[in-house]
Coordinates of C-alpha atoms in Angstrom, one line a residue:
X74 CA -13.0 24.5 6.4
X75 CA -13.0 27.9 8.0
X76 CA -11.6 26.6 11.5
X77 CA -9.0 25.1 9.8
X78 CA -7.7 27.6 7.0
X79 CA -7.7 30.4 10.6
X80 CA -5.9 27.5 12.9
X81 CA -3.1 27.1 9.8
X82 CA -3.1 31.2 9.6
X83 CA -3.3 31.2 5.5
X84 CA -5.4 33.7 3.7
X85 CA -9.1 33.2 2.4
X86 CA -10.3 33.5 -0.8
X87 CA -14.6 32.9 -0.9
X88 CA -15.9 31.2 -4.3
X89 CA -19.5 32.1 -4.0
X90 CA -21.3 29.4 -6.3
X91 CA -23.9 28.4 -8.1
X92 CA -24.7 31.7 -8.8
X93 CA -26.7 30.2 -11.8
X94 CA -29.5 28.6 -10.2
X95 CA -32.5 30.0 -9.2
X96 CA -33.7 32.0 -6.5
X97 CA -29.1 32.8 -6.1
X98 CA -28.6 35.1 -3.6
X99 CA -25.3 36.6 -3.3
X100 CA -26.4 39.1 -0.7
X101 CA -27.3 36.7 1.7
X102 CA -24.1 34.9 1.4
X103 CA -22.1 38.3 1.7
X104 CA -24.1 38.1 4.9
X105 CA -23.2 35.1 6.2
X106 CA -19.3 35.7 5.7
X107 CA -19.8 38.9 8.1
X108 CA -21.3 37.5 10.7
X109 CA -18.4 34.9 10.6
X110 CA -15.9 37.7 10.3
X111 CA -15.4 37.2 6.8
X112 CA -15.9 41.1 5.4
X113 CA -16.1 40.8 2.2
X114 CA -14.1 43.7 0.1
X115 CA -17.2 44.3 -1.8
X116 CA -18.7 45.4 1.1
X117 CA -15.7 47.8 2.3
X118 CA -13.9 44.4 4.0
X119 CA -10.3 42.8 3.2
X120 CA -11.7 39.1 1.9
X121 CA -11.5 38.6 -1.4
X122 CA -14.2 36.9 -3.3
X123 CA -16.0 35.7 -6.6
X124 CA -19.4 35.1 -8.0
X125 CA -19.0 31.6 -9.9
X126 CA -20.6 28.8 -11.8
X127 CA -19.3 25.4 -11.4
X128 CA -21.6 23.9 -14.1
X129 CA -20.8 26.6 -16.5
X130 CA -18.0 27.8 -16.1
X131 CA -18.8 31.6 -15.7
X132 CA -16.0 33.5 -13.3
X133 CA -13.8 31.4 -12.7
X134 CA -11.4 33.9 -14.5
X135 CA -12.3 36.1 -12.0
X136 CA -11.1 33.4 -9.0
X137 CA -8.2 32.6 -10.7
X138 CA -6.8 36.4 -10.5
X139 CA -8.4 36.6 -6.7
X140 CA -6.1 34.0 -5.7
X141 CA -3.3 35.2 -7.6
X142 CA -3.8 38.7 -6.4
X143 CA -3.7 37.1 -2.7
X144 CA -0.8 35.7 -3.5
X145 CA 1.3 38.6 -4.5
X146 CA 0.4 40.3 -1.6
X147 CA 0.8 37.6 0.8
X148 CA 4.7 36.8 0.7
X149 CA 3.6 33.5 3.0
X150 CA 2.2 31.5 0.2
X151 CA 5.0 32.0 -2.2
X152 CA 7.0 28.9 -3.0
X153 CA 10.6 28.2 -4.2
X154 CA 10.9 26.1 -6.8
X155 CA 14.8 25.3 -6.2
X156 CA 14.3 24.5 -2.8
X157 CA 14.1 20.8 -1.9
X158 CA 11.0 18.9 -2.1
X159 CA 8.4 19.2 0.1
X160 CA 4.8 17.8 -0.5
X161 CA 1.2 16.6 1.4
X162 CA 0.0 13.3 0.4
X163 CA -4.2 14.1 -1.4
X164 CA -4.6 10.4 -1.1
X165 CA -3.3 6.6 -1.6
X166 CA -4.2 3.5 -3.0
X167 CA -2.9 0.2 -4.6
X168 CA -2.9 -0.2 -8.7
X169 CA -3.2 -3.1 -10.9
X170 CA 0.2 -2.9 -12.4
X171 CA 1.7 0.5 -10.7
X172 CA 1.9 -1.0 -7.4
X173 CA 1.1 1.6 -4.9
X174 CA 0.6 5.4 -5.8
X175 CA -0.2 8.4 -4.3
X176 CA -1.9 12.0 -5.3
X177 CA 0.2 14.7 -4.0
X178 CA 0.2 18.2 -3.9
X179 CA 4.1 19.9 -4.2
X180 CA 4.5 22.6 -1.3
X181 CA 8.5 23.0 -2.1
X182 CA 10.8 22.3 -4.8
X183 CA 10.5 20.1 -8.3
X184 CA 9.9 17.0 -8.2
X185 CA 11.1 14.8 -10.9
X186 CA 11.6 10.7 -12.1
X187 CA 14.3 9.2 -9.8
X188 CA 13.6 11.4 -6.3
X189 CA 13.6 9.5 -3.4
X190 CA 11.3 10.5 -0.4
X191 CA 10.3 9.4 2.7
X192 CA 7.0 9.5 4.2
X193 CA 6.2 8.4 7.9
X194 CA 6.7 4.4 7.4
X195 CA 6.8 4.7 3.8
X196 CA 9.3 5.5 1.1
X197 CA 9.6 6.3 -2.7
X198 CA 11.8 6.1 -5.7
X199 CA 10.0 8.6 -8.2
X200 CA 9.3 5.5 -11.0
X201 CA 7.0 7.9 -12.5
X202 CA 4.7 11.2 -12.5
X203 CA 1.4 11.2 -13.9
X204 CA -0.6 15.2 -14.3
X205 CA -4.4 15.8 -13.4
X206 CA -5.3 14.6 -16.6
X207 CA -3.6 11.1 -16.6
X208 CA -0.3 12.0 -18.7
X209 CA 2.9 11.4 -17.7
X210 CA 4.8 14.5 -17.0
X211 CA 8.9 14.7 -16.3
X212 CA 8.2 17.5 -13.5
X213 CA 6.4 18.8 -10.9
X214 CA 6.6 22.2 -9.2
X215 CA 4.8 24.5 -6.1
X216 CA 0.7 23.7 -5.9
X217 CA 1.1 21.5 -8.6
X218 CA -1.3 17.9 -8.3
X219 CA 0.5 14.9 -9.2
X220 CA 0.1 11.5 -8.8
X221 CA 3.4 9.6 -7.5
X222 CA 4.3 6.4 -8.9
X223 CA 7.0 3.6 -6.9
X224 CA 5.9 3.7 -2.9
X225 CA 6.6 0.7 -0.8
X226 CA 3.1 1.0 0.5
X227 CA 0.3 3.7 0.5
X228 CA 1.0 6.5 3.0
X229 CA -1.4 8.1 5.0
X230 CA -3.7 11.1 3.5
X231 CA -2.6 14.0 5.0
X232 CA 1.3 13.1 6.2
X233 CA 3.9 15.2 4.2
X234 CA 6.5 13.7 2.4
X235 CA 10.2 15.0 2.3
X236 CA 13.2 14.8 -0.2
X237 CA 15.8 12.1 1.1
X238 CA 19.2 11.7 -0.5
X239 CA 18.7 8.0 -1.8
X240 CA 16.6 5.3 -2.0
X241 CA 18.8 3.4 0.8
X242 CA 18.6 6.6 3.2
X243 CA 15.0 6.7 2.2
X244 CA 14.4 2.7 3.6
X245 CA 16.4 3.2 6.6
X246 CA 14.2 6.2 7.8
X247 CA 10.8 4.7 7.0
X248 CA 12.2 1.7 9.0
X249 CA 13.1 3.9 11.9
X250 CA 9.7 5.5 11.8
X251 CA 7.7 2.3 12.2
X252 CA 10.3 0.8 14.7
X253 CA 9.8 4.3 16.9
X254 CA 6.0 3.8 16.4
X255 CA 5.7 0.6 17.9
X256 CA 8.5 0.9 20.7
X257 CA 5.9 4.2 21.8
X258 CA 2.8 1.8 21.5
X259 CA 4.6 -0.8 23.5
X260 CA 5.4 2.2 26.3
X261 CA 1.8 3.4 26.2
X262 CA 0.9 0.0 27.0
X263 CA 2.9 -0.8 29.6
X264 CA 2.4 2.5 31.3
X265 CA -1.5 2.5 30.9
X266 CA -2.2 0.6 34.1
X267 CA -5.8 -1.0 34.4
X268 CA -8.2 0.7 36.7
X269 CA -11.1 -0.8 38.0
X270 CA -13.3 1.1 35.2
X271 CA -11.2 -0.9 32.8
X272 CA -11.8 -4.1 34.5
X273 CA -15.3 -4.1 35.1
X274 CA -15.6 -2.7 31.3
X275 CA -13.6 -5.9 29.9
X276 CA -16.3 -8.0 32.1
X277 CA -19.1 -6.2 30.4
X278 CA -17.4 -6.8 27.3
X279 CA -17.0 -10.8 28.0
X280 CA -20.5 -10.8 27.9
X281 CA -21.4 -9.1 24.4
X282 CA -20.4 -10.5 20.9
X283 CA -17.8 -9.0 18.7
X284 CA -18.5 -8.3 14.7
X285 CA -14.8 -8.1 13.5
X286 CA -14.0 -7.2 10.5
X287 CA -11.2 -6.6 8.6
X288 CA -11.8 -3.4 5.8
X289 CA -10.6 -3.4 1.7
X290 CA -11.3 -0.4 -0.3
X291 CA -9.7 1.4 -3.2
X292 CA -8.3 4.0 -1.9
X293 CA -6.6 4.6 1.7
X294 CA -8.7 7.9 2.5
X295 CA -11.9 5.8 1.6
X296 CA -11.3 2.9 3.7
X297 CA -10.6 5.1 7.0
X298 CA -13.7 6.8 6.1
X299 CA -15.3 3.6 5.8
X300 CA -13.6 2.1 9.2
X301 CA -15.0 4.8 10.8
X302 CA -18.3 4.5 10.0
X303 CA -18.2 0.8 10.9
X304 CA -17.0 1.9 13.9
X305 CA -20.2 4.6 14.4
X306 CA -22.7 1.7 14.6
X307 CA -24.1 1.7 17.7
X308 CA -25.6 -1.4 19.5
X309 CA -26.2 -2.8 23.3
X310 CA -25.6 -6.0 22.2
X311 CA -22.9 -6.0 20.1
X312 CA -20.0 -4.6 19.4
X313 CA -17.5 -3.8 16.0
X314 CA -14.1 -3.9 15.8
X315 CA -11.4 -3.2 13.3
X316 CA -8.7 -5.5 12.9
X317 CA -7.1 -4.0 9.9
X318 CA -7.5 -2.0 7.0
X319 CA -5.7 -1.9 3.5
X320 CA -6.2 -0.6 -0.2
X321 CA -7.3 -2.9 -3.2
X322 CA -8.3 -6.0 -4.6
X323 CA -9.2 -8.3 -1.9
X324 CA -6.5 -11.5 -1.8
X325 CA -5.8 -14.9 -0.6
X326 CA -3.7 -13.4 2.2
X327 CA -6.8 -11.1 3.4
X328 CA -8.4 -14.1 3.9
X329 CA -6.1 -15.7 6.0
X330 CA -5.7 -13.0 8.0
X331 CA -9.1 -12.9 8.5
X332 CA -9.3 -16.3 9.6
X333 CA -6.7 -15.8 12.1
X334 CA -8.6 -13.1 13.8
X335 CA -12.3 -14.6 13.0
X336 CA -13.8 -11.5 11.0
X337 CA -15.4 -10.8 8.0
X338 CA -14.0 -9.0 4.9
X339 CA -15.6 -5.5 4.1
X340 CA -14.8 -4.7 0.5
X341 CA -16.0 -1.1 -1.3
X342 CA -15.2 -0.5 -4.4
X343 CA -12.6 -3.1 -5.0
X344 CA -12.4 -6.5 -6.9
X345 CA -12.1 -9.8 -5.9
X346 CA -9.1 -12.0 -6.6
X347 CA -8.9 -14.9 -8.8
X348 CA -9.9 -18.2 -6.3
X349 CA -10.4 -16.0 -3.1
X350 CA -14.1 -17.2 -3.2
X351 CA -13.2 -20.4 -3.0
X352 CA -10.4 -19.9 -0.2
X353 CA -13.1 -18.1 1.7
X354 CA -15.6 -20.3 1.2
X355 CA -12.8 -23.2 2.9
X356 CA -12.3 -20.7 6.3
X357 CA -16.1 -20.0 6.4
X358 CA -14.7 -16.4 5.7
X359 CA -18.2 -13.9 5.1
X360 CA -17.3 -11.3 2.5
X361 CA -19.2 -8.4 2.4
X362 CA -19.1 -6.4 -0.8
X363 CA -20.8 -3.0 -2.4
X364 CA -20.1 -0.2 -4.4
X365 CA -22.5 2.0 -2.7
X366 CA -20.9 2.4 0.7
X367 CA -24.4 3.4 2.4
X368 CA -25.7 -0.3 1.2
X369 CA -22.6 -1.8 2.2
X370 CA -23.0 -0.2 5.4
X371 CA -26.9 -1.5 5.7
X372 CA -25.0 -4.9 4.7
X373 CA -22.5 -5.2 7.9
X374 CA -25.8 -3.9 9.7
X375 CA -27.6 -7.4 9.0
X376 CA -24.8 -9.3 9.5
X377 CA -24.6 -8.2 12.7
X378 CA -28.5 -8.9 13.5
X379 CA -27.6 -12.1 12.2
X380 CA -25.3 -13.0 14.9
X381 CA -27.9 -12.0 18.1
X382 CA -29.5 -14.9 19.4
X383 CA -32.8 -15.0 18.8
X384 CA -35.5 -13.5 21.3
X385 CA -37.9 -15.8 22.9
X386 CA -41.4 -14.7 23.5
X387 CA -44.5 -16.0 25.2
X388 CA -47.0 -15.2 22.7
X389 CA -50.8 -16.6 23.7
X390 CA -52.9 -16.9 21.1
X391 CA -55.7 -18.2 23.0
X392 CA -57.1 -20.0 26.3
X393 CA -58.8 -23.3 26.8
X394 CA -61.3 -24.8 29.7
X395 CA -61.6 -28.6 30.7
X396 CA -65.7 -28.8 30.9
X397 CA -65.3 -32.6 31.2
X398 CA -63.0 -35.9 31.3
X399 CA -64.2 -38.8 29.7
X400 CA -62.9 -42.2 30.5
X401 CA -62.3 -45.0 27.8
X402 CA -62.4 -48.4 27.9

């Protein structure tokens, strides 16, 4: 979190916590801030900082007025709220009657019911603004979080979103985002010749199985989390590959597409359609579902075990001597 608040050059403000539990040593954690060039102003430094108690409460009064206090002397981190909107997408999913939403943090501007923004390959009509606290609210200014309602589809965590003129303008430039994204995949591919590293690694790979899956979850940050973990399992014998991810309930059309491209469905957190069992069931589609992403993890894990061939071993269990042969008859 440090690397990244120095690489974006904004200010630091330290909440030193837990401060109620025992054995609490604020001296040590002064410490550690110096010798990561953190000197705190308690200490004769320029980093402000405050002693607090998530579980109770207790000075969070006193971090509230350390970042406000950074703020008035920092003219960087002061927003205009008549400028036009500007925002960072928190996170994405899919809803059960919303459609897809996102959670938002506003940079730049006020953002109301009607807007229209673009992000990447994704745009918005504002249907909707619901606060921190799950009421609908009609506006939404600087370094407030908000959840957006009316996206074509659920943006990436961490892309910003801008204000566009109209809902038409706002298509037409999350069209030409995806269409430059491809035509620059299609160039990359064509200009990525294969070396003979390449070739003799797509022979090795001829001759290991594949666990594909395809990965459901109920939110967007969540599933690339989860993609990547997937992704982390490491084996000599087989390998696993991504074919796709997506946000909620699993459907009829995840199963198709998982037919298409042989994998299994990897589900966290997220329901099941009505009849998807049954259309799985028809494709021989596996579905692999938890709540408890380590299980579900330890679940993909054994499916893949399942797919080894089985080792054969000479195992002698004992010896035997012919003494003597005895004719009959």
């Amino acid at each position: 979190a440090l690397g990244h608040a120095r690489v974006a050059k904004v200010p630091v403000v330290v909440a030193i916590n837990k401060i109620d539990a025992p054995g609490a040593n604020v001296d040590r954690v002064m410490r550690q801030m110096q010798e990561r060039e953190l000197s705190p102003e308690a200490w004769g430094g320029e980093v402000l900082s405050a002693e607090v108690s998530a579980l109770k409460g207790t000075g969070i009064e006193n971090l509230l007025e350390a970042i406000l206090l950074q703020a008035e002397v920092t003219e960087t981190i002061v927003a205009d709220p008549q400028s036009p909107v500007k925002g960072v997408i928190l996170e994405a999913q899919k809803e059960l009657g919303r459609g897809s939403t996102a959670s938002a943090i506003i940079q730049e501007g006020t953002l109301k019911p009607g807007t229209a923004l673009v992000c990447g390959e994704n745009y918005c009509r504002v249907r909707q603004l619901i606060d921190d606290r799950g009421n609908p609210i009609k506006s939404a200014g600087p370094s407030t979080p908000v959840k957006v309602i009316g996206w074509s589809g659920p943006p990436d965590a961490g892309d910003v979103f801008t204000l566009v003129k109209n809902e038409r303008e706002a298509k037409k430039i999350a069209e030409a985002n995806e269409l430059a994204r491809k035509k620059l995949e299609a160039s990359e591919s064509r200009e990525s010749g294969a070396s003979d590293d390449d070739l003799f690694a797509a022979i090795e790979k001829t001759h290991k199985k594949t666990f594909t899956v395809l990965v459901k979850a109920d939110v967007y940050g969540t599933a690339e989390a989860l993609a990547t973990s997937l992704q982390a399992i490491k084996s000599e014998k087989i390998d696993l590959e991504v074919v796709d991810m997506g946000v909620g309930e699993i459907t009829r059309n995840d199963v198709i597409m998982a037919s298409a491209a042989e994998a299994s469905i990897v589900g966290f957190n997220v329901a099941i359609g009505n009849g998807v069992f049954s259309v799985a069931k028809h494709h021989g589609i596996e579905i692999i579902q938890h709540n408890i992403i380590y299980e579900l993890i330890q679940q993909v894990k054994d499916a893949m075990t399942d797919m080894l061939e089985p080792e054969l071993r000479e195992n002698k269990i004992g010896a035997a001597e012919v003494r003597q042969v005895f004719p009959l008859g």
